Coordinates of C-alpha atoms in Angstrom, one line a residue:
M1 CA 117.0 79.4 105.7
G2 CA 113.4 79.7 106.8
Y3 CA 110.0 78.2 106.5
Y4 CA 106.3 79.1 107.4
C5 CA 103.5 76.7 108.2
S6 CA 99.8 77.8 108.5
D7 CA 98.4 77.9 112.0
G8 CA 95.1 75.9 112.5
M9 CA 94.7 75.0 108.9
N10 CA 95.5 71.3 108.6
F11 CA 94.6 68.4 106.5
T12 CA 94.0 64.9 107.6
S13 CA 95.8 61.8 106.6
N14 CA 94.6 60.1 103.5
S15 CA 92.4 63.0 102.7
T16 CA 91.6 64.3 99.2
Y17 CA 93.7 67.4 100.0
Q18 CA 96.7 65.3 100.9
S19 CA 96.4 63.3 97.6
N20 CA 96.2 66.6 95.7
L21 CA 99.2 67.9 97.5
K22 CA 101.3 64.9 96.6
L23 CA 100.2 65.2 93.0
L24 CA 101.2 68.9 93.0
L25 CA 104.6 68.3 94.5
S26 CA 105.3 65.5 92.1
T27 CA 104.4 68.0 89.2
L28 CA 106.7 70.5 90.6
R29 CA 109.6 68.0 91.1
S30 CA 109.2 66.8 87.6
S31 CA 109.1 70.3 86.1
A32 CA 112.3 71.2 88.0
T33 CA 113.9 68.0 86.9
H34 CA 113.0 67.9 83.2
G35 CA 111.9 71.4 82.4
S36 CA 110.0 70.1 79.4
S37 CA 106.7 71.9 80.0
D38 CA 105.9 75.2 78.4
K39 CA 105.0 76.6 81.8
F40 CA 108.6 76.1 83.0
S41 CA 110.4 79.4 82.3
D42 CA 113.8 80.4 83.7
G43 CA 113.6 78.6 87.0
F44 CA 109.9 79.3 87.7
Y45 CA 106.9 77.0 87.6
N46 CA 103.4 77.1 89.0
A47 CA 100.7 74.5 88.9
T48 CA 97.5 73.4 90.6
A49 CA 96.0 70.0 91.5
G50 CA 92.5 68.8 92.2
Q51 CA 89.2 70.7 92.4
D52 CA 87.6 73.0 95.0
P53 CA 87.3 72.7 97.9
D54 CA 90.4 70.5 98.0
K55 CA 92.3 72.3 95.2
V56 CA 96.0 72.9 95.9
Y57 CA 98.1 75.7 94.4
G58 CA 101.8 75.8 94.3
L59 CA 104.9 77.1 92.7
F60 CA 108.7 77.2 92.9
L61 CA 111.1 79.9 92.1
C62 CA 114.8 79.5 91.6
R63 CA 117.2 82.4 92.0
G64 CA 117.9 84.0 88.6
D65 CA 121.6 83.4 88.6
V66 CA 121.7 79.7 89.3
S67 CA 122.0 76.8 86.9
R68 CA 119.2 74.4 85.9
E69 CA 121.0 71.7 87.9
T70 CA 121.3 73.8 91.0
C71 CA 117.6 74.8 90.6
Q72 CA 116.7 71.1 90.4
D73 CA 118.7 70.1 93.4
C74 CA 117.2 72.9 95.5
V75 CA 113.6 72.3 94.5
N76 CA 114.0 68.5 95.2
F77 CA 115.5 69.2 98.6
A78 CA 112.8 71.9 99.5
I79 CA 110.0 69.4 98.7
S80 CA 111.5 66.7 100.9
E81 CA 112.3 69.1 103.8
L82 CA 108.9 71.0 103.8
S83 CA 107.1 67.8 104.3
K84 CA 109.0 67.3 107.5
F85 CA 108.6 71.0 108.7
C86 CA 104.9 71.3 107.8
P87 CA 103.6 67.7 107.7
V88 CA 99.9 68.4 107.9
Q89 CA 99.6 72.2 107.2
K90 CA 97.6 73.3 104.2
I91 CA 99.7 76.3 103.6
A92 CA 103.5 76.2 103.7
V93 CA 106.5 78.2 102.3
I94 CA 110.2 77.4 102.5
W95 CA 113.1 79.5 101.5
Y96 CA 116.7 78.5 100.6
Q97 CA 119.5 80.5 99.2
E98 CA 118.8 79.2 95.7
C99 CA 115.1 78.7 95.6
L100 CA 111.7 78.9 97.3
L101 CA 108.7 76.6 97.4
H102 CA 105.2 77.6 98.2
Y103 CA 101.8 75.8 98.3
S104 CA 98.4 76.7 99.6
N105 CA 94.7 75.8 99.6
Y106 CA 93.8 79.2 98.2
S107 CA 94.8 80.8 94.9
F108 CA 97.8 83.0 95.6
L109 CA 98.9 82.9 92.0
S110 CA 99.2 86.4 90.3
T111 CA 98.7 88.1 93.7
V112 CA 101.2 89.8 96.0
D113 CA 101.6 87.5 99.0
T114 CA 103.3 89.1 102.0
S115 CA 101.4 87.3 104.6
A116 CA 104.5 85.5 105.8
V117 CA 108.0 86.9 106.1
V118 CA 111.5 85.8 107.1
L119 CA 114.1 88.4 108.2
V120 CA 117.8 87.3 108.1
P121 CA 120.1 90.1 109.3
K122 CA 123.8 89.4 109.6
P123 CA 125.0 89.3 113.3
Q124 CA 127.8 91.8 112.7
D125 CA 127.3 95.5 112.4
S126 CA 128.5 97.3 109.3
P127 CA 131.9 99.0 109.4
N128 CA 130.4 102.1 107.7
R129 CA 127.3 103.8 109.0
S130 CA 126.8 105.5 105.6
F131 CA 125.5 102.1 104.5
D132 CA 122.2 103.0 106.1
G133 CA 121.1 105.1 103.2
G134 CA 123.2 103.2 100.7
V135 CA 121.4 100.0 101.2
S136 CA 118.1 101.5 100.1
N137 CA 119.7 103.1 97.1
L138 CA 121.4 99.8 96.2
M139 CA 118.1 97.8 96.5
N140 CA 116.1 100.3 94.5
E141 CA 118.5 99.9 91.7
A142 CA 118.2 96.1 91.9
L143 CA 114.4 96.5 92.0
S144 CA 114.5 98.7 88.8
R145 CA 116.6 96.1 87.0
A146 CA 114.3 93.3 88.1
L147 CA 111.3 95.0 86.5
R148 CA 113.1 95.0 83.1
T149 CA 114.0 91.3 82.9
P150 CA 111.8 88.3 82.1
K151 CA 112.9 86.6 85.2
M152 CA 112.0 89.6 87.3
F153 CA 115.5 89.3 88.7
G154 CA 117.9 92.1 89.3
T155 CA 121.2 92.7 90.9
A156 CA 123.2 95.8 91.7
K157 CA 126.4 96.9 93.5
K158 CA 127.6 100.1 95.1
D159 CA 131.3 101.0 95.5
Y160 CA 132.8 102.9 98.3
S161 CA 136.2 104.5 98.4
D162 CA 136.9 103.6 102.0
S163 CA 134.6 100.6 102.6
P164 CA 133.8 97.2 101.0
T165 CA 131.5 97.2 98.0
L166 CA 127.8 96.5 98.6
Y167 CA 126.0 93.8 96.5
G168 CA 122.3 93.5 96.2
L169 CA 119.7 91.2 94.7
A170 CA 115.9 91.6 94.1
Q171 CA 113.6 89.0 92.7
C172 CA 109.8 88.4 92.2
T173 CA 107.9 85.2 91.3
Q174 CA 107.1 85.5 87.6
D175 CA 103.4 85.2 88.0
L176 CA 103.3 88.9 89.2
S177 CA 102.8 91.9 87.0
P178 CA 105.5 94.6 87.0
D179 CA 103.3 96.8 89.2
Q180 CA 102.8 93.9 91.6
C181 CA 106.5 93.1 91.7
R182 CA 107.3 96.7 92.4
S183 CA 104.8 96.7 95.3
C184 CA 106.2 93.6 96.9
L185 CA 109.8 94.5 96.4
G186 CA 109.1 98.0 97.8
E187 CA 107.7 96.6 101.0
A188 CA 110.6 94.1 101.3
I189 CA 113.2 96.9 100.8
S190 CA 111.5 99.0 103.5
K191 CA 111.7 96.0 106.0
L192 CA 115.3 95.5 104.9
A193 CA 116.3 99.0 105.7
G194 CA 114.5 98.6 109.1
C195 CA 116.0 95.4 110.2
C196 CA 119.4 95.1 108.5
S197 CA 120.7 98.4 107.1
I198 CA 123.4 98.8 109.8
R199 CA 124.4 95.1 109.5
Q200 CA 127.0 93.6 107.2
G201 CA 124.2 92.0 105.2
G202 CA 120.6 90.8 105.4
Q203 CA 117.7 89.3 103.7
V204 CA 113.9 89.8 103.6
L205 CA 112.0 86.9 102.2
Y206 CA 108.3 87.0 101.2
P207 CA 106.3 84.3 99.4
S208 CA 106.1 86.6 96.4
C209 CA 109.6 88.2 96.3
I210 CA 113.1 88.1 97.9
T211 CA 115.7 90.8 98.7
R212 CA 119.3 90.4 99.9
Y213 CA 122.5 92.4 100.2
E214 CA 126.0 91.4 101.3
L215 CA 129.5 92.9 101.6
S216 CA 130.8 90.3 99.1
Q217 CA 129.5 89.1 95.8
F218 CA 127.1 86.2 96.3
Y219 CA 125.5 85.9 92.9
N220 CA 126.9 84.6 89.6
D221 CA 127.4 87.4 87.0
T222 CA 127.8 85.1 84.1
L223 CA 124.3 83.7 84.3
I224 CA 122.5 87.1 84.7
A225 CA 120.8 88.4 81.6
S226 CA 121.1 92.2 80.9
P227 CA 117.9 94.2 81.7
T228 CA 116.0 95.7 78.7
P229 CA 115.9 99.5 78.4
A230 CA 113.4 101.3 80.6
P231 CA 109.9 101.1 79.2
P232 CA 108.2 104.0 77.5
S233 CA 106.0 106.3 79.6
P234 CA 102.6 104.8 80.7
G235 CA 99.9 105.3 78.2
S236 CA 102.1 105.8 75.2
E237 CA 101.1 102.4 73.7
R238 CA 97.6 102.1 75.0
S239 CA 95.2 100.4 72.6
S240 CA 91.6 101.3 71.9
K241 CA 88.8 100.9 74.5
E242 CA 87.7 97.6 73.0
K243 CA 91.2 96.1 73.5
K244 CA 91.1 97.1 77.2
A245 CA 88.3 94.7 77.8
I246 CA 89.4 91.3 79.0
N247 CA 87.8 88.3 77.6
Q248 CA 86.3 85.5 79.7
Q249 CA 89.1 83.1 79.4
E250 CA 91.7 85.7 80.4
L251 CA 89.7 86.6 83.4
Y252 CA 89.3 83.0 84.4
T253 CA 93.0 82.1 84.1
R254 CA 94.6 85.4 85.2
E255 CA 92.2 86.6 87.9
G256 CA 94.3 89.2 89.6
R257 CA 96.9 89.8 86.9
T258 CA 97.4 93.3 85.7
G259 CA 98.9 94.5 82.4
D260 CA 98.4 96.4 79.2
D261 CA 94.7 95.6 79.0
S262 CA 93.9 97.4 82.3
Y263 CA 93.9 101.1 83.0
D264 CA 93.5 103.7 85.7
I265 CA 89.7 104.3 85.9
L266 CA 89.8 106.8 88.8
G267 CA 91.8 109.9 88.0
G268 CA 91.9 112.7 90.5
E269 CA 93.4 112.4 93.9
T270 CA 95.1 109.2 94.8
H271 CA 96.9 107.8 97.8
G272 CA 100.6 107.0 97.2
D273 CA 100.8 103.8 95.1
S274 CA 97.2 103.9 94.2
H275 CA 97.8 103.5 90.5
Q276 CA 98.3 99.8 91.0
E277 CA 95.8 98.7 88.5
L278 CA 93.0 96.1 88.4
P279 CA 91.7 94.0 85.6
I280 CA 88.7 95.7 84.0
F281 CA 85.6 93.5 83.5
P282 CA 83.5 94.5 80.5
L283 CA 79.9 95.1 81.6
S284 CA 78.7 92.4 79.1
L285 CA 80.7 89.7 81.0
A286 CA 79.2 90.8 84.4
L287 CA 75.7 90.8 82.9
E288 CA 76.2 87.3 81.5
A289 CA 77.8 86.0 84.7
T290 CA 74.9 87.3 86.9
R291 CA 72.1 86.5 84.5
H292 CA 71.6 90.3 84.1
F293 CA 71.5 90.8 87.9
S294 CA 68.6 88.5 88.4
D295 CA 66.9 88.2 91.7
E296 CA 67.8 84.5 91.8
N297 CA 71.5 85.5 91.7
K298 CA 71.2 88.2 94.5
L299 CA 73.2 87.3 97.6
G300 CA 72.3 90.4 99.6
E301 CA 71.7 94.1 99.8
G302 CA 74.1 96.7 101.3
G303 CA 73.8 100.4 102.1
F304 CA 75.1 101.5 98.6
G305 CA 74.1 98.6 96.4
S306 CA 73.5 94.9 96.0
V307 CA 75.7 91.9 95.7
Y308 CA 75.1 89.1 93.2
K309 CA 76.6 85.6 92.5
G310 CA 78.2 85.2 89.1
I311 CA 79.5 82.3 87.2
L312 CA 82.1 82.9 84.4
A313 CA 82.2 80.7 81.3
G314 CA 85.0 78.5 82.7
G315 CA 82.9 77.7 85.8
K316 CA 84.7 80.2 88.1
E317 CA 82.4 81.7 90.7
I318 CA 82.5 85.3 91.6
A319 CA 80.7 87.9 93.7
V320 CA 79.7 91.2 92.0
K321 CA 78.8 94.2 94.0
R322 CA 76.7 96.6 92.0
L323 CA 76.9 100.1 93.4
S324 CA 74.7 103.1 92.6
G325 CA 76.5 105.1 89.9
S326 CA 74.1 108.0 90.5
S327 CA 74.8 108.2 94.2
G328 CA 77.8 110.2 95.4
Q329 CA 78.2 107.6 98.2
G330 CA 78.2 104.8 95.8
L331 CA 80.9 106.4 93.6
Q332 CA 83.0 107.2 96.8
E333 CA 82.7 103.6 98.0
F334 CA 83.8 102.4 94.5
K335 CA 86.8 104.7 94.5
N336 CA 87.8 103.7 98.1
E337 CA 87.7 99.9 97.4
V338 CA 89.5 100.2 94.1
T339 CA 92.3 102.4 95.5
L340 CA 92.5 100.5 98.8
I341 CA 91.8 96.9 98.7
A342 CA 93.8 96.3 95.5
K343 CA 96.9 97.1 97.5
L344 CA 96.0 94.7 100.5
Q345 CA 96.8 91.1 100.4
H346 CA 96.1 88.8 103.3
K347 CA 94.3 85.5 103.7
N348 CA 91.8 87.0 106.1
L349 CA 90.8 89.9 103.8
V350 CA 88.4 89.3 100.9
R351 CA 90.2 89.5 97.5
L352 CA 89.1 92.0 94.8
L353 CA 89.5 90.5 91.4
G354 CA 88.5 93.4 89.2
C355 CA 86.1 96.2 88.5
C356 CA 83.9 97.7 85.9
L357 CA 82.9 101.3 85.2
D358 CA 80.5 101.7 82.4
G359 CA 78.1 104.8 82.5
N360 CA 76.2 104.6 85.8
E361 CA 77.2 101.0 86.3
L362 CA 79.9 100.7 89.1
L363 CA 80.8 97.0 89.7
L364 CA 83.3 95.4 92.0
I365 CA 84.2 91.8 91.4
Y366 CA 85.4 89.6 94.3
E367 CA 86.3 86.1 95.0
Y368 CA 83.1 84.2 95.9
M369 CA 82.5 83.1 99.5
P370 CA 80.2 80.1 99.4
N371 CA 79.2 80.4 103.1
K372 CA 78.2 84.1 102.7
S373 CA 78.8 86.0 106.0
L374 CA 79.1 85.3 109.6
D375 CA 75.8 86.8 110.6
V376 CA 74.1 84.2 108.4
F377 CA 75.3 81.5 110.8
L378 CA 75.8 83.3 114.1
F379 CA 72.2 84.7 114.5
D380 CA 70.3 81.8 112.9
S381 CA 68.7 79.4 115.5
T382 CA 69.6 76.4 113.3
R383 CA 72.9 77.2 111.5
R384 CA 74.6 78.6 114.7
A385 CA 75.0 75.0 115.8
Q386 CA 77.6 74.6 112.9
L387 CA 79.8 77.1 114.8
D388 CA 81.2 75.0 117.7
W389 CA 83.7 76.4 120.1
K390 CA 86.8 75.5 118.0
R391 CA 85.3 77.1 115.0
R392 CA 84.5 80.3 116.8
I393 CA 87.9 80.6 118.2
S394 CA 89.3 80.2 114.6
I395 CA 87.0 82.8 113.3
I396 CA 87.9 85.2 116.2
N397 CA 91.6 84.7 115.6
G398 CA 91.3 85.1 111.8
I399 CA 89.4 88.4 112.2
A400 CA 92.2 89.6 114.6
R401 CA 94.9 88.7 112.2
G402 CA 93.1 90.5 109.3
L403 CA 92.7 93.6 111.5
L404 CA 96.2 93.5 112.7
Y405 CA 97.4 93.4 109.1
L406 CA 95.3 96.5 108.3
H407 CA 96.6 98.4 111.3
E408 CA 100.2 97.5 111.5
D409 CA 101.5 95.1 108.9
S410 CA 100.2 96.3 105.5
R411 CA 101.9 99.1 103.5
L412 CA 99.0 101.4 104.5
K413 CA 97.6 102.1 108.0
V414 CA 93.9 101.3 107.5
I415 CA 90.9 101.9 109.8
H416 CA 88.0 99.7 108.6
R417 CA 85.3 101.7 110.4
D418 CA 82.5 99.1 109.7
L419 CA 83.6 95.8 111.3
K420 CA 80.5 93.7 112.0
P421 CA 79.3 90.1 111.3
S422 CA 77.8 90.9 108.0
N423 CA 81.2 92.2 106.8
V424 CA 83.0 89.0 107.8
L425 CA 82.7 86.6 104.9
L426 CA 83.4 82.8 105.2
D427 CA 85.0 80.7 102.7
H428 CA 84.3 77.0 102.0
E429 CA 86.3 76.0 105.1
M430 CA 84.7 78.7 107.3
N431 CA 87.8 80.8 107.3
P432 CA 87.0 84.5 108.0
K433 CA 87.7 87.3 105.5
I434 CA 87.1 90.9 106.3
S435 CA 85.2 92.6 103.5
D436 CA 83.6 96.0 102.6
F437 CA 86.2 98.7 102.6
G438 CA 84.0 101.3 101.2
M439 CA 84.1 103.3 104.5
A440 CA 87.8 102.6 105.3
R441 CA 90.1 105.5 106.2
I442 CA 93.8 105.6 105.4
F443 CA 96.2 107.1 107.9
G444 CA 99.6 108.5 107.3
G445 CA 102.7 106.9 108.8
N446 CA 102.7 108.8 112.1
Q447 CA 99.0 109.7 112.2
N448 CA 97.1 108.1 115.0
E449 CA 93.8 110.0 115.1
S450 CA 91.5 112.0 112.9
N451 CA 88.2 113.9 113.1
T452 CA 85.2 113.8 110.8
S453 CA 81.9 115.6 110.7
K454 CA 80.4 112.8 108.8
V455 CA 80.0 109.6 110.9
V456 CA 79.5 106.4 108.9
G457 CA 79.2 102.8 110.0
T458 CA 76.8 100.8 112.0
Y459 CA 75.5 101.8 115.4
G460 CA 76.1 99.1 118.0
Y461 CA 79.6 98.6 116.7
M462 CA 80.8 102.2 116.7
A463 CA 83.2 103.3 119.4
P464 CA 81.6 106.0 121.5
E465 CA 84.2 108.8 120.7
Y466 CA 83.6 108.1 117.1
A467 CA 79.7 108.0 117.3
L468 CA 79.4 111.0 119.5
E469 CA 82.4 113.2 118.5
G470 CA 83.6 112.0 115.1
I471 CA 87.1 111.0 116.4
I472 CA 88.6 108.1 114.3
S473 CA 91.6 106.0 115.5
L474 CA 92.8 102.5 115.3
K475 CA 91.1 102.0 118.6
S476 CA 87.8 102.5 116.9
D477 CA 88.3 99.3 115.1
V478 CA 89.4 97.6 118.4
F479 CA 86.1 98.5 119.9
S480 CA 84.2 97.0 117.0
F481 CA 86.3 93.9 117.3
G482 CA 85.4 93.6 121.0
V483 CA 81.7 93.8 120.3
L484 CA 82.0 91.3 117.5
L485 CA 84.0 89.0 119.8
L486 CA 81.3 89.1 122.4
E487 CA 78.6 88.5 119.8
I488 CA 80.5 85.4 118.5
I489 CA 80.7 84.0 122.1
S490 CA 77.0 84.8 123.0
G491 CA 75.3 84.3 119.6
K492 CA 73.4 87.5 120.5
K493 CA 73.4 90.9 118.7
N494 CA 74.6 93.9 120.6
S495 CA 71.9 96.1 119.0
G496 CA 69.2 93.5 119.6
F497 CA 69.5 94.0 123.4
Y498 CA 68.2 97.5 123.3
L499 CA 64.7 96.1 122.6
S500 CA 65.0 92.9 124.7
E501 CA 63.6 92.1 128.0
H502 CA 66.9 93.1 129.5
G503 CA 66.5 96.8 128.5
Q504 CA 70.3 97.0 128.0
S505 CA 73.1 96.4 125.5
L506 CA 75.1 93.2 125.2
L507 CA 78.0 95.1 126.7
T508 CA 76.0 96.0 129.8
Y509 CA 74.7 92.5 130.1
T510 CA 78.2 91.0 129.8
W511 CA 79.6 93.5 132.4
K512 CA 76.9 92.6 135.0
L513 CA 77.6 88.9 134.5
W514 CA 81.3 89.5 134.9
C515 CA 80.9 91.5 138.1
K516 CA 78.6 88.8 139.6
G517 CA 81.0 86.1 138.8
E518 CA 78.6 84.6 136.3
A519 CA 80.4 85.4 133.0
L520 CA 79.8 81.8 131.7
E521 CA 76.1 82.6 131.5
L522 CA 77.0 84.6 128.4
M523 CA 77.9 81.5 126.5
D524 CA 75.8 80.6 123.5
P525 CA 73.8 77.4 124.7
V526 CA 74.9 75.5 121.6
L527 CA 78.5 75.6 122.9
K528 CA 77.7 73.6 126.1
Q529 CA 79.3 70.4 124.8
S530 CA 82.4 71.9 123.0
C531 CA 83.3 75.0 125.0
V532 CA 86.4 75.1 127.3
A533 CA 85.4 77.2 130.3
A534 CA 88.9 78.7 131.0
E535 CA 89.2 79.7 127.3
L536 CA 85.7 81.2 127.4
L537 CA 86.5 83.5 130.3
K538 CA 89.7 84.6 128.7
F539 CA 87.9 85.6 125.6
I540 CA 85.2 87.4 127.4
H541 CA 88.0 89.2 129.4
I542 CA 89.7 90.3 126.2
G543 CA 86.3 91.4 124.7
L544 CA 85.7 93.6 127.7
L545 CA 89.2 95.2 127.4
C546 CA 88.4 96.0 123.7
V547 CA 85.2 97.9 124.6
Q548 CA 86.5 100.2 127.2
E549 CA 85.1 103.7 127.2
D550 CA 88.5 105.4 127.0
P551 CA 90.4 104.5 123.8
A552 CA 93.7 104.6 125.8
D553 CA 92.5 101.7 127.9
R554 CA 91.8 99.5 124.9
P555 CA 94.7 97.3 123.7
N556 CA 96.0 97.6 120.2
M557 CA 95.5 94.7 117.8
S558 CA 99.0 93.4 118.2
S559 CA 98.4 93.1 122.0
V560 CA 95.0 91.5 121.3
A561 CA 96.7 88.9 119.0
V562 CA 99.2 88.1 121.7
M563 CA 96.4 87.7 124.4
L564 CA 94.3 85.5 122.1
A565 CA 97.1 83.2 121.4
S566 CA 98.6 82.9 125.0
D567 CA 97.2 81.4 128.2
T568 CA 100.0 82.8 130.3
V569 CA 100.0 86.5 129.5
P570 CA 98.5 88.4 132.4
L571 CA 95.4 90.5 131.4
P572 CA 94.7 93.9 132.9
Q573 CA 91.4 94.2 134.8
P574 CA 88.6 95.8 132.7
S575 CA 86.5 98.7 133.8
Q576 CA 82.9 99.2 133.1
P577 CA 82.6 99.2 129.2
A578 CA 81.3 102.0 127.0
F579 CA 77.5 102.3 126.4
S580 CA 76.9 100.3 129.6
A581 CA 74.1 102.6 130.6
G582 CA 72.1 101.9 127.5
R583 CA 72.1 104.4 124.6
S584 CA 73.7 107.2 126.5
I585 CA 77.2 107.6 127.9
A586 CA 79.1 110.1 130.1
R587 CA 81.8 111.9 128.2
S588 CA 84.7 113.9 129.4
G589 CA 83.8 115.9 132.5
Q590 CA 80.8 113.7 133.2
S591 CA 82.1 110.9 135.4
S592 CA 80.4 108.9 138.0
S593 CA 81.5 106.3 140.5
S594 CA 79.9 103.5 138.3
D595 CA 81.9 104.6 135.3
S596 CA 85.2 103.8 137.0
K597 CA 84.0 100.6 138.5
I598 CA 86.4 97.6 138.3
C599 CA 85.3 94.1 138.9
S600 CA 88.2 91.6 139.5
V601 CA 88.4 88.5 137.3
N602 CA 89.2 86.7 140.6
E603 CA 85.5 86.9 141.4
V604 CA 84.9 84.5 138.6
T605 CA 85.7 81.1 139.8
L606 CA 86.1 77.9 137.8
S607 CA 84.0 75.9 140.4
D608 CA 80.9 77.3 138.6
V609 CA 81.9 76.5 135.0
S610 CA 80.3 73.1 134.4
P611 CA 77.9 73.1 131.4
R612 CA 74.4 73.8 132.3

């Protein structure tokens, strides 16, 4: 039916990762065939193989109405076929009518994964337009039933007097909590309504959940368990505060799972589905993991607190952000991160594992990034050599994918507001993950712009309309991305140029080189042996488009992603970028001939591109 292979994340033949993957697939095959393990439950099994950094995570899920024999056949077929479709990719998912198979080099277990999606609309339009609203009602009923069965599998049907009956199905992987399942299926149902509600059927397939509806019954009633009665209202069976604390082993094995031992710590105003809960770390566990926040464990210092490395009893490494509980800003950042990032799941966003609120102690617990942040490498005279051209392209593309998810593909429309190298973390394979959502702003569905009297962020990365007028939009992040892109290419800080011998910003310097046909002079010297000149020019071009003074002239992130991936898409000519006259900038009503200057890319010829 459909499959997904990761782009640019491959393993090599005879590598440790390949050996671990073979072991994992063998384990999954055996579990589907014999089903003797305690971990096999109703057509679902998850497993891991190997150790970091070559550890492989995987699972299979069979549809809740199929027999064990059908499940076995589907899983075996999926394993053999996926090795053909994704022979060297580290992340792969394949969906069939009766099962799905998923493996990855990062831990997706007990998290909502919607990073890949397959849409399967029927080609024929429905004979009854009233299906449009009926599909959502049908699927929400299936969702409700799925949350009340051990298999997290539910079906529903809707009868019409003058039209065929509608049949629907909803199912989650069984490692998810009910709240996570509701979140995943809710997103899938929204997509189903968008792509398929006027068709005679359709499917939306995510790695963590699946939805489907048809005009004829496609599931087996006889193998479907009846759902349990609806659960009591939240909080009616809450235990004492001591029981809310999660012990070390639970945290190590469950990581992102939520359940009865977690609770809403925020209260007050929330955004939509913000009661999705996080595991609560007891303060004693954080103290033990970080050696009482010792200086030796400190990873860095932020505007509202410090970050420490921690090690749990089972050896799991974590990062603990300790915010100032006595600071209103620290409390606001804590609330922002807990209500926001818990609902965001993407491979290019850092993952929040839990939190702690104990007196004045405000702690956020994240997955640990062994390579710290991008600035540690990019602006270090020795370490920057580890970032060759291929690696820098991968980092730029990863940041773009993460930002695109925030702006357009997540359930929320999120403006980060503080995108910069120190907020881009790097995992053990140097894959980028956007972090620090304490200043992020959520927009409503049709909202494109907002004003604020309190400007937060980092000068040098702020869009001019935001820094000077407090105007926030998605294009604010696009500007920050453009600055970051040019910094990655040049290895130079935008802010550092104000005090340099050039007496100008990195944006000014880039523009002057571009207009003189010398844009390749921007290249970090360590890239001379690995850089492809044509690619470099394209990336500089895209960077200049992102830092245009007028937000309307900047591309959105979906356009940026297309431009980064294609060598044939024509790029519009950039005008003089914002802040190109130093610290000041002409605003509306203050134009000059230089402000509207356009330098054609044709002035940059490839005859001058040989490495110096």
